[in-house]
Structures are given as C-alpha cells and as structure tokens.
mmCIF file of C-alpha atoms and ligand atoms in Angstrom:
data_model
loop_
_atom_site.group_PDB
_atom_site.id
_atom_site.type_symbol
_atom_site.label_atom_id
_atom_site.label_comp_id
_atom_site.label_asym_id
_atom_site.label_seq_id
_atom_site.Cartn_x
_atom_site.Cartn_y
_atom_site.Cartn_z
ATOM 1 C CA UNK A 285 100.491 83.742 77.563
ATOM 2 C CA UNK A 286 99.605 84.680 81.123
ATOM 3 C CA UNK A 287 98.043 81.278 81.544
ATOM 4 C CA UNK A 288 101.126 79.557 80.178
ATOM 5 C CA UNK A 289 103.325 81.503 82.519
ATOM 6 C CA UNK A 290 101.031 80.785 85.447
ATOM 7 C CA UNK A 291 101.174 77.090 84.619
ATOM 8 C CA UNK A 292 104.964 77.077 84.485
ATOM 9 C CA UNK A 293 105.065 78.933 87.752
ATOM 10 C CA UNK A 294 102.621 76.428 89.221
ATOM 11 C CA UNK A 295 104.807 73.559 88.064
ATOM 12 C CA UNK A 296 107.917 74.946 89.627
ATOM 13 C CA UNK A 297 106.023 75.920 92.738
ATOM 14 C CA UNK A 298 108.180 75.458 95.724
ATOM 15 C CA UNK A 299 108.290 76.206 99.342
ATOM 16 C CA UNK A 300 111.878 76.383 100.399
ATOM 17 C CA UNK A 301 112.577 76.418 104.048
ATOM 18 C CA UNK A 302 116.128 77.408 104.684
ATOM 19 C CA UNK A 303 117.442 76.413 108.076
ATOM 20 C CA UNK A 304 118.361 79.134 110.422
ATOM 21 C CA UNK A 305 120.528 81.935 109.107
ATOM 22 C CA UNK A 306 120.941 83.899 112.259
ATOM 23 C CA UNK A 307 119.786 83.932 115.839
ATOM 24 C CA UNK A 308 117.915 86.606 117.683
ATOM 25 C CA UNK A 309 117.463 86.210 121.429
ATOM 26 C CA UNK A 310 117.480 82.440 120.976
ATOM 27 C CA UNK A 311 114.976 82.574 118.139
ATOM 28 C CA UNK A 312 116.050 81.473 114.687
ATOM 29 C CA UNK A 313 115.535 83.197 111.392
ATOM 30 C CA UNK A 314 113.416 81.255 108.925
ATOM 31 C CA UNK A 315 112.489 82.086 105.379
ATOM 32 C CA UNK A 316 109.936 80.653 102.928
ATOM 33 C CA UNK A 317 109.351 81.460 99.278
ATOM 34 C CA UNK A 318 106.412 80.792 96.961
ATOM 35 C CA UNK A 319 106.342 81.377 93.234
ATOM 36 C CA UNK A 320 102.632 81.096 92.729
ATOM 37 C CA UNK A 321 100.778 84.180 93.863
ATOM 38 C CA UNK A 322 100.199 87.512 92.113
ATOM 39 C CA UNK A 323 102.458 86.443 89.237
ATOM 40 C CA UNK A 324 105.532 87.117 91.365
ATOM 41 C CA UNK A 325 107.746 85.857 94.191
ATOM 42 C CA UNK A 326 106.456 85.913 97.754
ATOM 43 C CA UNK A 327 109.000 85.805 100.574
ATOM 44 C CA UNK A 328 108.195 85.379 104.247
ATOM 45 C CA UNK A 329 110.814 85.967 106.917
ATOM 46 C CA UNK A 330 110.329 85.461 110.604
ATOM 47 C CA UNK A 331 112.269 84.744 113.750
ATOM 48 C CA UNK A 332 110.649 81.767 115.441
ATOM 49 C CA UNK A 333 111.306 79.317 118.253
ATOM 50 C CA UNK A 334 111.005 76.286 116.015
ATOM 51 C CA UNK A 335 110.609 75.192 112.443
ATOM 52 C CA UNK A 336 107.101 73.948 113.258
ATOM 53 C CA UNK A 337 106.082 77.354 114.569
ATOM 54 C CA UNK A 338 107.397 79.001 111.418
ATOM 55 C CA UNK A 339 105.748 76.422 109.134
ATOM 56 C CA UNK A 340 102.389 77.068 110.745
ATOM 57 C CA UNK A 341 102.864 80.802 110.226
ATOM 58 C CA UNK A 342 103.953 80.549 106.591
ATOM 59 C CA UNK A 343 101.106 78.171 105.701
ATOM 60 C CA UNK A 344 98.654 80.628 107.255
ATOM 61 C CA UNK A 345 100.147 83.513 105.245
ATOM 62 C CA UNK A 346 100.188 81.499 102.029
ATOM 63 C CA UNK A 347 96.593 80.275 102.392
ATOM 64 C CA UNK A 348 95.253 83.733 103.227
ATOM 65 C CA UNK A 349 97.191 85.436 100.435
ATOM 66 C CA UNK A 350 95.962 82.807 97.995
ATOM 67 C CA UNK A 351 92.344 83.707 98.733
ATOM 68 C CA UNK A 352 93.081 87.340 97.863
ATOM 69 C CA UNK A 353 95.031 86.280 94.795
ATOM 70 C CA UNK A 354 92.009 84.387 93.479
ATOM 71 C CA UNK A 355 89.516 87.124 94.337
ATOM 72 C CA UNK A 356 91.626 89.893 92.741
ATOM 73 C CA UNK A 357 92.654 87.901 89.638
ATOM 74 C CA UNK A 358 91.742 89.552 86.320
ATOM 75 C CA UNK A 359 92.986 86.718 84.077
ATOM 76 C CA UNK A 360 91.710 83.438 85.525
ATOM 77 C CA UNK A 361 88.423 81.901 86.653
ATOM 78 C CA UNK A 362 88.165 79.796 89.809
ATOM 79 C CA UNK A 363 85.346 77.393 90.423
ATOM 80 C CA UNK A 364 82.712 78.748 92.773
ATOM 81 C CA UNK A 365 84.338 82.187 93.012
ATOM 82 C CA UNK A 366 83.181 85.470 91.535
ATOM 83 C CA UNK A 367 86.352 87.504 91.145
ATOM 84 C CA UNK A 368 87.436 90.691 89.347
ATOM 85 C CA UNK A 369 87.499 88.781 86.056
ATOM 86 C CA UNK A 370 83.847 87.805 86.615
ATOM 87 C CA UNK A 371 82.998 91.487 87.092
ATOM 88 C CA UNK A 372 84.821 92.359 83.843
ATOM 89 C CA UNK A 373 83.160 89.481 81.956
ATOM 90 C CA UNK A 374 79.770 90.873 82.995
ATOM 91 C CA UNK A 375 80.430 94.486 81.994
ATOM 92 C CA UNK A 376 77.257 96.004 80.524
ATOM 93 C CA UNK A 377 75.354 92.784 81.273
ATOM 94 C CA UNK A 378 74.818 92.047 84.960
ATOM 95 C CA UNK A 379 75.735 93.182 88.433
ATOM 96 C CA UNK A 380 77.911 90.477 90.021
ATOM 97 C CA UNK A 381 77.584 89.350 93.624
ATOM 98 C CA UNK A 382 81.030 89.381 95.184
ATOM 99 C CA UNK A 383 82.883 88.758 98.420
ATOM 100 C CA UNK A 384 83.138 91.721 100.810
ATOM 101 C CA UNK A 385 86.926 91.693 100.320
ATOM 102 C CA UNK A 386 86.407 92.708 96.669
ATOM 103 C CA UNK A 387 83.951 95.453 97.627
ATOM 104 C CA UNK A 388 86.457 96.806 100.170
ATOM 105 C CA UNK A 389 89.277 96.771 97.604
ATOM 106 C CA UNK A 390 87.159 98.628 95.053
ATOM 107 C CA UNK A 391 86.044 101.240 97.599
ATOM 108 C CA UNK A 392 89.688 101.726 98.544
ATOM 109 C CA UNK A 393 90.623 102.082 94.868
ATOM 110 C CA UNK A 394 87.898 104.679 94.311
ATOM 111 C CA UNK A 395 89.213 106.691 97.267
ATOM 112 C CA UNK A 396 92.693 106.401 95.752
ATOM 113 C CA UNK A 397 91.388 107.805 92.488
ATOM 114 C CA UNK A 398 89.927 110.820 94.322
ATOM 115 C CA UNK A 399 93.022 111.351 96.442
ATOM 116 C CA UNK A 400 95.415 111.262 93.471
ATOM 117 C CA UNK A 401 93.179 113.133 91.012
ATOM 118 C CA UNK A 402 92.925 110.088 88.808
ATOM 119 C CA UNK A 403 96.672 109.323 88.515
ATOM 120 C CA UNK A 404 95.839 105.809 89.571
ATOM 121 C CA UNK A 405 92.645 104.579 87.978
ATOM 122 C CA UNK A 406 91.600 100.937 88.185
ATOM 123 C CA UNK A 407 89.010 101.634 85.460
ATOM 124 C CA UNK A 408 91.849 102.030 82.928
ATOM 125 C CA UNK A 409 91.566 98.324 82.106
ATOM 126 C CA UNK A 410 90.719 98.819 78.413
ATOM 127 C CA UNK A 411 93.849 100.969 77.901
ATOM 128 C CA UNK A 412 96.100 98.776 80.048
ATOM 129 C CA UNK A 413 94.955 95.667 78.185
ATOM 130 C CA UNK A 414 96.175 97.122 74.888
ATOM 131 C CA UNK A 415 99.586 97.912 76.411
ATOM 132 C CA UNK A 416 99.677 94.479 78.016
ATOM 133 C CA UNK A 417 99.009 92.702 74.715
ATOM 134 C CA UNK A 418 101.607 94.729 72.775
ATOM 135 C CA UNK A 419 104.139 94.182 75.576
ATOM 136 C CA UNK A 420 103.601 90.416 75.730
ATOM 137 C CA UNK A 421 103.875 90.135 71.938
ATOM 138 C CA UNK A 422 106.955 92.388 71.959
ATOM 139 C CA UNK A 423 108.633 90.272 74.631
ATOM 140 C CA UNK A 424 107.872 87.045 72.728
ATOM 141 C CA UNK A 425 109.003 88.459 69.382
ATOM 142 C CA UNK A 426 111.354 91.413 70.036
ATOM 143 C CA UNK A 427 112.208 91.922 66.329
ATOM 144 C CA UNK A 428 108.606 92.837 65.578
ATOM 145 C CA UNK A 429 107.820 94.712 68.786
ATOM 146 C CA UNK A 430 105.456 97.614 68.162
ATOM 147 C CA UNK A 431 103.861 100.443 70.103
ATOM 148 C CA UNK A 432 100.080 100.502 70.402
ATOM 149 C CA UNK A 433 98.588 103.019 67.913
ATOM 150 C CA UNK A 434 97.496 106.210 69.697
ATOM 151 C CA UNK A 435 94.011 106.176 68.124
ATOM 152 C CA UNK A 436 93.454 102.696 69.524
ATOM 153 C CA UNK A 437 94.509 103.924 72.987
ATOM 154 C CA UNK A 438 92.335 107.034 72.691
ATOM 155 C CA UNK A 439 89.315 105.008 71.654
ATOM 156 C CA UNK A 440 89.862 102.739 74.676
ATOM 157 C CA UNK A 441 90.173 105.767 76.966
ATOM 158 C CA UNK A 442 86.515 106.569 76.210
ATOM 159 C CA UNK A 443 85.732 103.551 78.395
ATOM 160 C CA UNK A 444 87.666 104.373 81.556
ATOM 161 C CA UNK A 445 85.197 106.395 83.634
ATOM 162 C CA UNK A 446 85.461 105.139 87.213
ATOM 163 C CA UNK A 447 81.916 106.411 87.891
ATOM 164 C CA UNK A 448 80.711 103.579 85.673
ATOM 165 C CA UNK A 449 82.006 101.162 88.296
ATOM 166 C CA UNK A 450 78.878 100.863 90.436
ATOM 167 C CA UNK A 451 79.169 99.324 93.885
ATOM 168 C CA UNK A 452 75.997 98.321 95.702
ATOM 169 C CA UNK A 453 77.011 97.696 99.288
ATOM 170 C CA UNK A 454 73.578 96.498 100.455
ATOM 171 C CA UNK A 455 73.382 93.882 97.734
ATOM 172 C CA UNK A 456 77.157 93.183 97.730
ATOM 173 C CA UNK A 457 77.231 93.616 93.965
ATOM 174 C CA UNK A 458 79.524 95.313 91.496
ATOM 175 C CA UNK A 459 78.414 96.400 88.057
ATOM 176 C CA UNK A 460 80.347 97.941 85.186
ATOM 177 C CA UNK A 461 77.670 99.873 83.320
ATOM 178 C CA UNK A 462 79.883 100.406 80.239
ATOM 179 C CA UNK A 463 80.171 97.126 78.273
ATOM 180 C CA UNK A 464 83.554 98.148 76.836
ATOM 181 C CA UNK A 465 85.067 98.859 80.211
ATOM 182 C CA UNK A 466 87.194 96.677 82.464
ATOM 183 C CA UNK A 467 89.009 97.007 85.740
ATOM 184 C CA UNK A 468 92.679 96.283 86.357
ATOM 185 C CA UNK A 469 93.773 96.231 89.977
ATOM 186 C CA UNK A 470 97.467 95.623 89.184
ATOM 187 C CA UNK A 471 98.519 98.909 90.766
ATOM 188 C CA UNK A 472 96.779 98.297 94.082
ATOM 189 C CA UNK A 473 95.685 94.693 94.598
ATOM 190 C CA UNK A 474 98.976 93.173 95.694
ATOM 191 C CA UNK A 475 99.779 95.778 98.339
ATOM 192 C CA UNK A 476 96.178 95.840 99.511
ATOM 193 C CA UNK A 477 96.151 92.045 99.890
ATOM 194 C CA UNK A 478 99.461 92.036 101.770
ATOM 195 C CA UNK A 479 98.073 94.650 104.171
ATOM 196 C CA UNK A 480 94.950 92.614 104.931
ATOM 197 C CA UNK A 481 96.981 89.434 105.452
ATOM 198 C CA UNK A 482 99.451 91.241 107.724
ATOM 199 C CA UNK A 483 96.548 92.643 109.774
ATOM 200 C CA UNK A 484 95.078 89.139 110.136
ATOM 201 C CA UNK A 485 98.463 87.833 111.295
ATOM 202 C CA UNK A 486 98.728 90.683 113.820
ATOM 203 C CA UNK A 487 95.235 89.871 115.096
ATOM 204 C CA UNK A 488 96.359 86.283 115.597
ATOM 205 C CA UNK A 489 99.149 87.583 117.800
ATOM 206 C CA UNK A 490 102.171 87.409 115.500
ATOM 207 C CA UNK A 491 104.576 90.181 116.428
ATOM 208 C CA UNK A 492 107.616 89.721 114.213
ATOM 209 C CA UNK A 493 107.660 88.934 110.487
ATOM 210 C CA UNK A 494 108.375 90.364 107.099
ATOM 211 C CA UNK A 495 106.123 89.768 104.090
ATOM 212 C CA UNK A 496 107.318 90.591 100.612
ATOM 213 C CA UNK A 497 105.170 90.003 97.553
ATOM 214 C CA UNK A 498 107.157 90.943 94.472
ATOM 215 C CA UNK A 499 109.130 93.491 96.476
ATOM 216 C CA UNK A 500 105.979 94.921 98.041
ATOM 217 C CA UNK A 501 107.223 94.755 101.628
ATOM 218 C CA UNK A 502 105.148 94.887 104.813
ATOM 219 C CA UNK A 503 106.718 94.446 108.227
ATOM 220 C CA UNK A 504 104.809 92.938 111.111
ATOM 221 C CA UNK A 505 106.275 94.480 114.224
ATOM 222 C CA UNK A 506 110.026 94.531 114.705
ATOM 223 C CA UNK A 507 112.836 92.096 113.998
ATOM 224 C CA UNK A 508 113.103 90.821 117.547
ATOM 225 C CA UNK A 509 109.598 91.655 118.726
ATOM 226 C CA UNK A 510 111.185 94.273 121.003
ATOM 227 C CA UNK A 511 111.626 97.244 118.695
ATOM 228 C CA UNK A 512 114.708 96.357 116.653
ATOM 229 C CA UNK A 513 113.987 97.622 113.121
ATOM 230 C CA UNK A 514 113.933 95.548 109.967
ATOM 231 C CA UNK A 515 116.400 96.582 107.274
ATOM 232 C CA UNK A 516 114.654 96.919 103.931
ATOM 233 C CA UNK A 517 116.715 97.663 100.850
ATOM 234 C CA UNK A 518 115.383 99.888 98.083
ATOM 235 C CA UNK A 519 116.380 98.284 94.823
ATOM 236 C CA UNK A 520 118.894 100.053 92.617
ATOM 237 C CA UNK A 521 117.212 100.670 89.224
ATOM 238 C CA UNK A 522 120.683 100.297 87.703
ATOM 239 C CA UNK A 523 121.224 96.658 88.589
ATOM 240 C CA UNK A 524 124.553 96.334 90.374
ATOM 241 C CA UNK A 525 126.638 93.188 89.955
ATOM 242 C CA UNK A 526 126.360 92.153 93.579
ATOM 243 C CA UNK A 527 122.687 93.180 93.686
ATOM 244 C CA UNK A 528 123.443 95.753 96.362
ATOM 245 C CA UNK A 529 120.527 98.083 97.038
ATOM 246 C CA UNK A 530 120.360 101.794 96.324
ATOM 247 C CA UNK A 531 119.808 102.486 99.995
ATOM 248 C CA UNK A 532 118.725 100.631 103.110
ATOM 249 C CA UNK A 533 115.805 101.669 105.256
ATOM 250 C CA UNK A 534 114.937 100.799 108.843
ATOM 251 C CA UNK A 535 111.304 100.185 109.633
ATOM 252 C CA UNK A 536 109.145 98.777 112.377
ATOM 253 C CA UNK A 537 105.675 97.613 111.310
ATOM 254 C CA UNK A 538 105.479 99.677 108.135
ATOM 255 C CA UNK A 539 105.451 99.094 104.425
ATOM 256 C CA UNK A 540 107.979 99.864 101.682
ATOM 257 C CA UNK A 541 106.735 99.712 98.082
ATOM 258 C CA UNK A 542 108.450 100.644 94.810
ATOM 259 C CA UNK A 543 107.103 101.330 91.324
ATOM 260 C CA UNK A 544 109.892 101.270 88.773
ATOM 261 C CA UNK A 545 110.590 101.281 85.065
ATOM 262 C CA UNK A 546 112.766 98.185 85.348
ATOM 263 C CA UNK A 547 110.103 95.831 86.703
ATOM 264 C CA UNK A 548 108.076 95.129 83.582
ATOM 265 C CA UNK A 549 108.850 96.565 80.175
ATOM 266 C CA UNK A 550 109.546 95.822 76.543
ATOM 267 C CA UNK A 551 111.745 97.407 73.917
ATOM 268 C CA UNK A 552 110.647 99.063 70.668
ATOM 269 C CA UNK A 553 113.291 100.506 68.331
ATOM 270 C CA UNK A 554 115.862 100.472 71.105
ATOM 271 C CA UNK A 555 113.693 102.312 73.632
ATOM 272 C CA UNK A 556 112.177 100.700 76.730
ATOM 273 C CA UNK A 557 108.471 101.089 77.486
ATOM 274 C CA UNK A 558 107.444 100.153 81.015
ATOM 275 C CA UNK A 559 104.127 99.105 82.508
ATOM 276 C CA UNK A 560 102.953 102.228 84.377
ATOM 277 C CA UNK A 561 100.698 104.259 82.145
ATOM 278 C CA UNK A 562 100.038 107.964 82.589
ATOM 279 C CA UNK A 563 96.237 108.296 82.340
ATOM 280 C CA UNK A 564 96.584 111.704 80.620
ATOM 281 C CA UNK A 565 99.080 110.855 77.874
ATOM 282 C CA UNK A 566 98.175 107.126 77.767
ATOM 283 C CA UNK A 567 101.924 106.476 77.561
ATOM 284 C CA UNK A 568 104.604 105.369 80.025
ATOM 285 C CA UNK A 569 106.660 108.471 80.853
ATOM 286 C CA UNK A 570 110.381 109.066 81.253
ATOM 287 C CA UNK A 571 110.395 111.187 84.419
ATOM 288 C CA UNK A 572 111.856 108.707 86.878
ATOM 289 C CA UNK A 573 113.439 105.318 87.199
ATOM 290 C CA UNK A 574 111.575 104.555 90.388
ATOM 291 C CA UNK A 575 109.439 105.915 93.188
ATOM 292 C CA UNK A 576 109.409 104.237 96.592
ATOM 293 C CA UNK A 577 106.805 104.941 99.252
ATOM 294 C CA UNK A 578 107.047 104.252 102.981
ATOM 295 C CA UNK A 579 103.894 104.390 105.099
ATOM 296 C CA UNK A 580 101.959 102.240 107.559
ATOM 297 C CA UNK A 581 99.477 100.710 105.149
ATOM 298 C CA UNK A 582 100.819 98.555 102.333
ATOM 299 C CA UNK A 583 97.708 99.055 100.166
ATOM 300 C CA UNK A 584 98.185 102.801 100.474
ATOM 301 C CA UNK A 585 101.907 102.459 99.681
ATOM 302 C CA UNK A 586 101.151 100.412 96.547
ATOM 303 C CA UNK A 587 98.456 102.828 95.373
ATOM 304 C CA UNK A 588 100.652 105.871 96.065
ATOM 305 C CA UNK A 589 103.764 104.390 94.438
ATOM 306 C CA UNK A 590 101.917 104.105 91.123
ATOM 307 C CA UNK A 591 100.148 107.470 91.466
ATOM 308 C CA UNK A 592 103.233 109.447 92.500
ATOM 309 C CA UNK A 593 105.165 107.773 89.704
ATOM 310 C CA UNK A 594 102.625 109.379 87.346
ATOM 311 C CA UNK A 595 103.082 112.878 88.790
ATOM 312 C CA UNK A 596 105.812 115.345 87.783
ATOM 313 C CA UNK A 597 108.447 115.492 90.550
ATOM 314 C CA UNK A 598 107.425 118.865 92.046
ATOM 315 C CA UNK A 599 103.762 117.913 92.160
ATOM 316 C CA UNK A 600 104.570 114.491 93.640
ATOM 317 C CA UNK A 601 106.857 116.022 96.276
ATOM 318 C CA UNK A 602 104.182 118.520 97.350
ATOM 319 C CA UNK A 603 101.586 115.762 97.379
ATOM 320 C CA UNK A 604 103.684 113.362 99.490
ATOM 321 C CA UNK A 605 104.710 116.125 101.919
ATOM 322 C CA UNK A 606 101.035 116.988 102.381
ATOM 323 C CA UNK A 607 100.204 113.441 103.505
ATOM 324 C CA UNK A 608 100.580 112.533 107.171
ATOM 325 C CA UNK A 609 102.901 109.565 107.753
ATOM 326 C CA UNK A 610 103.882 109.112 104.103
ATOM 327 C CA UNK A 611 107.443 109.484 102.799
ATOM 328 C CA UNK A 612 108.953 108.879 99.378
ATOM 329 C CA UNK A 613 112.228 108.545 97.536
ATOM 330 C CA UNK A 614 112.555 109.205 93.796
ATOM 331 C CA UNK A 615 115.321 108.038 91.472
ATOM 332 C CA UNK A 616 115.444 110.465 88.550
ATOM 333 C CA UNK A 617 116.477 109.438 85.044
ATOM 334 C CA UNK A 618 120.013 110.786 85.583
ATOM 335 C CA UNK A 619 120.371 108.741 88.767
ATOM 336 C CA UNK A 620 119.814 111.637 91.199
ATOM 337 C CA UNK A 621 118.034 110.638 94.396
ATOM 338 C CA UNK A 622 115.369 112.931 95.864
ATOM 339 C CA UNK A 623 113.668 112.543 99.228
ATOM 340 C CA UNK A 624 110.433 113.811 100.733
ATOM 341 C CA UNK A 625 110.829 116.141 103.734
ATOM 342 C CA UNK A 626 110.938 113.553 106.516
ATOM 343 C CA UNK A 627 112.403 110.542 104.743
ATOM 344 C CA UNK A 628 115.750 110.725 106.576
ATOM 345 C CA UNK A 629 114.317 109.101 109.706
ATOM 346 C CA UNK A 630 114.059 105.804 107.791
ATOM 347 C CA UNK A 631 117.586 105.738 106.369
ATOM 348 C CA UNK A 632 119.671 103.036 107.978
ATOM 349 C CA UNK A 633 122.400 104.430 110.215
ATOM 350 C CA UNK A 634 124.700 101.521 109.318
ATOM 351 C CA UNK A 635 124.500 101.775 105.540
HETATM 352 P P1 ADP B 939 104.057 96.430 90.202
HETATM 353 O O1 ADP B 939 102.738 95.786 90.019
HETATM 354 O O2 ADP B 939 105.076 96.031 89.203
HETATM 355 O O3 ADP B 939 104.558 96.328 91.595
HETATM 356 P P2 ADP B 939 102.698 98.992 90.263
HETATM 357 O O4 ADP B 939 102.178 98.846 91.620
HETATM 358 O O5 ADP B 939 103.187 100.357 89.905
HETATM 359 O O6 ADP B 939 103.877 98.001 89.934
HETATM 360 O O7 ADP B 939 101.509 98.584 89.288
HETATM 361 C C1 ADP B 939 101.647 98.523 87.897
HETATM 362 C C2 ADP B 939 100.422 97.889 87.311
HETATM 363 O O8 ADP B 939 99.313 98.736 87.552
HETATM 364 C C3 ADP B 939 100.473 97.708 85.808
HETATM 365 O O9 ADP B 939 100.961 96.453 85.468
HETATM 366 C C4 ADP B 939 99.015 97.865 85.410
HETATM 367 O O10 ADP B 939 98.333 96.645 85.598
HETATM 368 C C5 ADP B 939 98.493 98.854 86.418
HETATM 369 N N1 ADP B 939 98.569 100.271 86.009
HETATM 370 C C6 ADP B 939 99.463 100.897 85.209
HETATM 371 N N2 ADP B 939 99.238 102.218 85.119
HETATM 372 C C7 ADP B 939 98.147 102.457 85.890
HETATM 373 C C8 ADP B 939 97.388 103.617 86.220
HETATM 374 N N3 ADP B 939 97.713 104.817 85.776
HETATM 375 N N4 ADP B 939 96.324 103.461 87.023
HETATM 376 C C9 ADP B 939 95.976 102.257 87.499
HETATM 377 N N5 ADP B 939 96.637 101.132 87.242
HETATM 378 C C10 ADP B 939 97.722 101.217 86.457
HETATM 379 MG MG1 MG B 940 101.403 100.343 92.928
#
C-alpha cells in the first residue's frame, strides 16, 4: 500500500515554480513544491533576486532532503544504502553499519525518550506497525474497519524496550538485540531532517527562506533578511471553508510543528482513531485536537509535538514551561485554545 502510494506520488512528482507573488526590497517571492519526500508535501519559499538563484536553492534543498528521506525510510530499500529499514530487517541478527546521520538521529531520539519519560519512543515500531496495518486496511475498506485487538498490542509492547537499540559509535553500527523489535522514526525523522537541511543552507550563506515538510515548518532567517518575521499559520483542526488558520504566528529563524488528530486517522464504528499512540495505553487518546510547538530546532519541535500530545494537559503545560525557549499551543476537544506561559510573543499583531 505504502509502495503503491509512493509510486503514485512519484508519478505525479512535480516541481512547480510560481512566478513572483510579491516583492520585498526588489527581491521576488518564489515558491517550489515537491510531492515525493517523507510521504508528504514539501514547500520551499524564498525571496530571491532571480529565478535562477531560487532554482539553485530549491534543488539544493530537495537533493539534501532526499538523502535524509532515503536514510530515514522504514518502508523502502535503496541500492547501496543501509537505512532504518535495513536496521529493522536485521533485528536480532546483525549490527548494521550506517551513515553518521542515522547514528545522530537515533542518539537524538534516545535523548528525546529520556526527556519525555518515554512519551515518544522510536522503539514502539512493533505496536505502531499493527496500528498502521489496521488503519491502512480500514481506509481501503471502511465498512470492515476494525480496531487492533488489545492482546495483540500488548504482546507487541513486550518488544519496545529502547535499551535494546544498541548504538556503537566507534564502529558506526546499530543493532536491535530483540528480533521482534523495530524502530519507527515517524514522530521525529521529518523535523530532524528539516533542521539538518536548514542548518546546511544557513552554512552556505542563505539568510531568508521557509521550509515546510508536511506542515513541519522551519524558517531560515527572516522574510527580508533584515528581521521582518515570517507569518506561519497554525492549522485549524476544524477545517474552515476558506482554509483560514486557527491563529497566525510571527517567527524569525525558528520552527513551528503541529501534531494533530486530523492528519492521519481512520474511522471504526463512527469514531476516529488517529496515528499518535500513547505508549502507556497503546491507544490514540481523545485529550486534544492538536498540539503545536515553537522552538529553535525543528527536530526538537517535532519530537516535542508528539510527546506533549501524549501528555495530559497539566503535565504537558508544566513540561513545556520548564523548557527554555519552547512554547506550545493546545487545541482541546471542545475547541478551547490553551497557551504556554510565553507563547504570546509569537502571536501575529495583525491577525
Ligand atoms: P506527523 O508525522 O503526522 O507530522 P507526528 O510528528 O506526531 O505527526 O508523528 C506521528 C508518527 O509518529 C506516527 O505516524 C507514528 O509513525 C509515530 N508515532 C506515533 N506515536 C508515537 C509514539 N508514542 N512514540 C513514537 N512515535 C510515535
Ligand atoms: Mg512529531
């Protein structure tokens, strides 16, 4: 199914370069979109002096992101590349030699596990796979959509100990010691990849761009390169007719990432079940419609958006307020909006 979808996406792959939409100190606004990476839509926006300059930038972003996409892929093999799927395929068999970028991602994910007391756990692969399979079947055949049986989920949970993910930094190898275990970097990989690509672009001297991979937004500098903030909308979980956002933020060089119940879900007996799984109950919960995180690092924002989504509101609020430079906005089930202590600074004055 994934493969089929990937193939369709590959076939309709497009890079659309819209002409200029607006001007900024003589520079024009350009935008490119790809439908091929991380199973979602990537959008690049930048103000540039010429179309050529923008093309060079967007090709660089696309090529770099694609490398991460292949390394972090859990569904597909690529010739000559050991990726996360290779690690999973070798669970209980062999340590796998991998690129440093995978080692760094996994170390980051392990830190995330510690920081969030296991609310985000990339070693949940065996549990997430069951949900994934039931969801895909349920989406294909809604009449017969079913929930995964709890004993199946509980049996899978026996194989989710992150300590069985063994990283050998000297040898550059990763080994899953439990043969039944697998890793799923869906909660972290995209944001982490966007962060690394943005950093590379900054190192190359780019000072003004916006990268969005499936709504995982990372700003490079400001809109005009001189401090004018980017306006980033936070999606309304209740889709409005004109697509207007819930609220608009203003950021310079930061990241805005949302985890929501409306992004990926299926319906069983009239109830929606989304794709973020509470590691304690092994079920998707009904506490919020979405959680959005703003902080400097997009990998951190992605990791935290999933983790905070899995925390009760009071615990999540305390947790976010305890973190330096991290703010959050929650949309509760009844539509109420809650903010962390210093979120206001990011709310757009114009909205
Ligand atoms: P999205 O990928 O839609 O932007 P998230 O960043 O919240 O949303 O990631 C959701 C994905 O993370 C799921 O599709 C699944 O692959 C994975 N996932 C779900 N629950 C957990 C969890 N508790 N810990 C780690 N990964 C999870
Ligand atoms: Mg996430």
